[in-house]
XYZ file of C-alpha atoms in Angstrom:
207
model
C -12.447 -19.638 7.511
C -14.422 -19.972 10.819
C -16.491 -16.938 11.816
C -15.347 -17.539 15.397
C -11.866 -16.427 14.464
C -13.133 -12.881 13.629
C -12.653 -10.790 16.783
C -13.933 -7.197 17.638
C -11.264 -6.733 20.292
C -11.522 -4.358 23.131
C -11.803 -0.592 23.085
C -8.837 -0.099 25.425
C -6.736 -1.856 22.766
C -6.431 1.577 21.137
C -4.342 2.821 24.094
C -2.191 -0.113 24.649
C 1.527 0.546 24.100
C 2.053 -2.508 21.849
C -0.950 -1.469 19.667
C 0.248 2.015 19.537
C 3.712 0.976 18.573
C 2.294 -1.239 15.743
C 0.156 1.769 14.587
C 3.193 3.945 14.432
C 5.142 1.385 12.479
C 2.136 1.320 9.916
C 2.228 5.079 9.816
C 6.007 5.209 9.137
C 5.920 2.365 6.698
C 3.074 3.860 4.645
C 4.876 7.291 4.713
C 7.949 5.760 3.325
C 6.041 3.918 0.571
C 3.926 6.770 -0.556
C 6.763 9.276 -0.311
C 9.054 7.176 -2.481
C 6.336 6.076 -4.860
C 4.673 9.502 -5.392
C 8.109 11.211 -5.277
C 9.513 9.088 -8.213
C 6.545 10.082 -10.290
C 7.010 13.797 -9.486
C 10.686 13.588 -10.108
C 10.245 11.789 -13.481
C 7.599 14.355 -14.582
C 10.012 17.361 -13.607
C 12.848 15.706 -15.556
C 10.902 14.788 -18.686
C 8.522 17.723 -18.893
C 5.426 16.103 -17.610
C 5.961 12.796 -19.496
C 5.315 10.430 -16.546
C 2.627 8.609 -18.635
C 5.236 7.259 -21.214
C 6.402 3.623 -21.250
C 9.585 4.823 -19.470
C 7.540 6.444 -16.811
C 5.479 3.372 -16.208
C 8.553 1.191 -15.720
C 9.951 3.881 -13.419
C 6.938 3.878 -11.340
C 6.807 0.053 -11.244
C 10.425 -0.185 -9.897
C 10.023 2.729 -7.441
C 6.790 1.248 -5.903
C 8.190 -2.290 -5.885
C 11.407 -1.289 -4.169
C 9.717 1.114 -1.710
C 7.076 -1.453 -0.753
C 9.802 -3.975 -0.151
C 11.610 -1.569 2.368
C 8.202 -0.525 3.942
C 7.030 -4.167 4.492
C 10.590 -5.154 5.743
C 10.866 -2.389 8.345
C 7.333 -2.976 9.773
C 7.038 -6.784 9.564
C 8.334 -7.508 13.069
C 6.357 -4.744 14.638
C 2.847 -4.468 12.935
C 3.020 -7.163 10.286
C 4.020 -4.661 7.677
C 0.466 -4.195 6.048
C 1.070 -0.779 4.549
C -2.301 -1.185 2.987
C -5.911 -0.887 4.375
C -7.008 -3.817 2.028
C -4.293 -6.047 3.554
C -5.381 -5.073 7.062
C -9.075 -5.871 6.117
C -7.857 -9.282 4.823
C -5.928 -9.951 8.100
C -9.044 -9.072 10.117
C -11.269 -11.456 8.056
C -8.652 -14.216 8.517
C -8.666 -13.652 12.342
C -5.102 -12.376 12.413
C -6.005 -8.950 14.087
C -8.978 -7.642 16.018
C -11.308 -5.007 14.423
C -10.019 -2.341 16.875
C -6.499 -3.137 15.878
C -7.500 -2.933 12.301
C -9.138 0.505 12.623
C -6.061 1.795 14.327
C -3.956 0.499 11.404
C -6.313 2.160 8.899
C -6.062 5.510 10.594
C -2.334 5.206 10.779
C -1.966 4.221 7.058
C -4.282 6.999 5.794
C -2.432 9.615 8.005
C 0.921 8.212 6.771
C -0.124 8.742 3.127
C -1.413 12.295 3.851
C 1.680 13.436 5.634
C 3.904 11.810 2.913
C 2.166 13.844 0.229
C 2.355 17.053 2.358
C 6.038 16.577 2.879
C 6.441 16.110 -0.924
C 4.474 19.223 -1.748
C 6.467 21.228 0.813
C 9.892 19.861 -0.408
C 9.232 20.320 -4.041
C 8.026 23.930 -3.932
C 4.353 22.878 -3.735
C 4.257 20.760 -6.912
C 1.215 18.720 -7.194
C 1.186 15.067 -6.306
C -0.014 12.615 -8.923
C -3.719 11.511 -8.735
C -5.348 8.457 -10.216
C -7.191 8.798 -13.422
C -8.794 6.468 -15.981
C -7.455 6.316 -19.599
C -9.756 7.338 -22.320
C -10.921 3.844 -23.307
C -11.486 2.656 -19.698
C -14.778 2.918 -17.952
C -15.393 3.064 -14.256
C -16.493 -0.635 -14.402
C -13.401 -1.674 -16.344
C -11.198 0.012 -13.727
C -13.190 -1.583 -10.832
C -12.533 -5.163 -12.291
C -8.926 -4.260 -12.782
C -8.450 -2.971 -9.202
C -10.243 -5.943 -7.829
C -8.035 -8.445 -9.535
C -4.870 -6.600 -8.804
C -5.826 -5.930 -5.195
C -6.755 -9.675 -4.742
C -3.315 -10.641 -6.219
C -1.561 -8.411 -3.739
C -3.627 -9.537 -0.665
C -3.262 -13.177 -1.663
C 0.562 -12.741 -1.983
C 0.646 -11.084 1.406
C -1.464 -13.760 2.921
C 0.524 -16.685 1.401
C 3.984 -15.441 2.159
C 3.697 -13.214 5.390
C 0.549 -14.062 7.201
C -0.415 -17.836 6.702
C 1.034 -19.868 9.613
C 1.788 -22.856 7.254
C 4.054 -20.703 5.162
C 7.232 -22.034 6.716
C 10.579 -20.506 5.398
C 8.950 -18.627 2.605
C 8.123 -15.943 5.010
C 11.766 -14.796 4.664
C 11.007 -13.626 1.072
C 7.597 -12.151 1.879
C 8.850 -8.380 1.256
C 10.415 -9.285 -1.991
C 7.345 -11.190 -3.284
C 4.997 -8.386 -2.169
C 7.261 -5.859 -3.903
C 7.291 -7.901 -7.092
C 3.505 -8.340 -7.281
C 3.059 -4.584 -6.936
C 5.607 -3.697 -9.452
C 4.064 -6.238 -11.908
C 0.458 -4.911 -11.311
C 1.613 -1.502 -12.037
C 3.157 -2.545 -15.325
C -0.149 -4.334 -16.077
C -2.734 -1.829 -14.914
C -0.956 1.580 -14.748
C -1.674 2.609 -18.278
C -5.321 2.033 -17.686
C -6.397 3.125 -14.180
C -3.164 3.917 -12.359
C -2.925 0.658 -10.557
C -3.587 1.787 -6.956
C -4.326 -1.373 -5.126
C -4.442 0.361 -1.842
C -6.887 3.012 -0.563
C -3.991 4.688 1.324
C -1.972 5.570 -1.924
C -5.190 6.962 -3.474
C -6.189 8.933 -0.310
C -3.081 11.012 0.241
C -2.789 12.591 -3.150
C -6.497 13.221 -3.217
């Protein structure tokens, strides 16, 4: 990856209509993803008496997040690229696909989308608490760090290979499906150990 491809961009990019439209798409896509993902966990806990950490709860979280991300990426793909994740945006910046200023705009939109989603959930559920990420008893911070690095790498690599790489060809059509699948699979793999965040936006809103 040539360093020359990494661009800072211009400060006035933050007020350009096309950039603002893309940021709005990231805000809405992240809101949809976090609202559905967090909401499914809250609903499962209410229906089962706070048993969201059971195997059935893990499967439910995997399916909800996978489906929600499929939709979120699909609706934002033609406007902003459908990142829905600050880590994906950072990878796109390093790959020379967006400028730093555009990336910062996306990050702000993604974090705000997560916060608004959690506020809407709390208000609409009578101020129930949104789920936060925690480590299981046998998992250390370093264990969780390795887990998150591997899962996030798998997600970003999938996004880059199916939705960003210009050599992807027709596989770009199934990008949202592949991205939803890898997130669902990673939740099944890591959800019981550290919650399987894979995105700072998902962790930021509930916190």
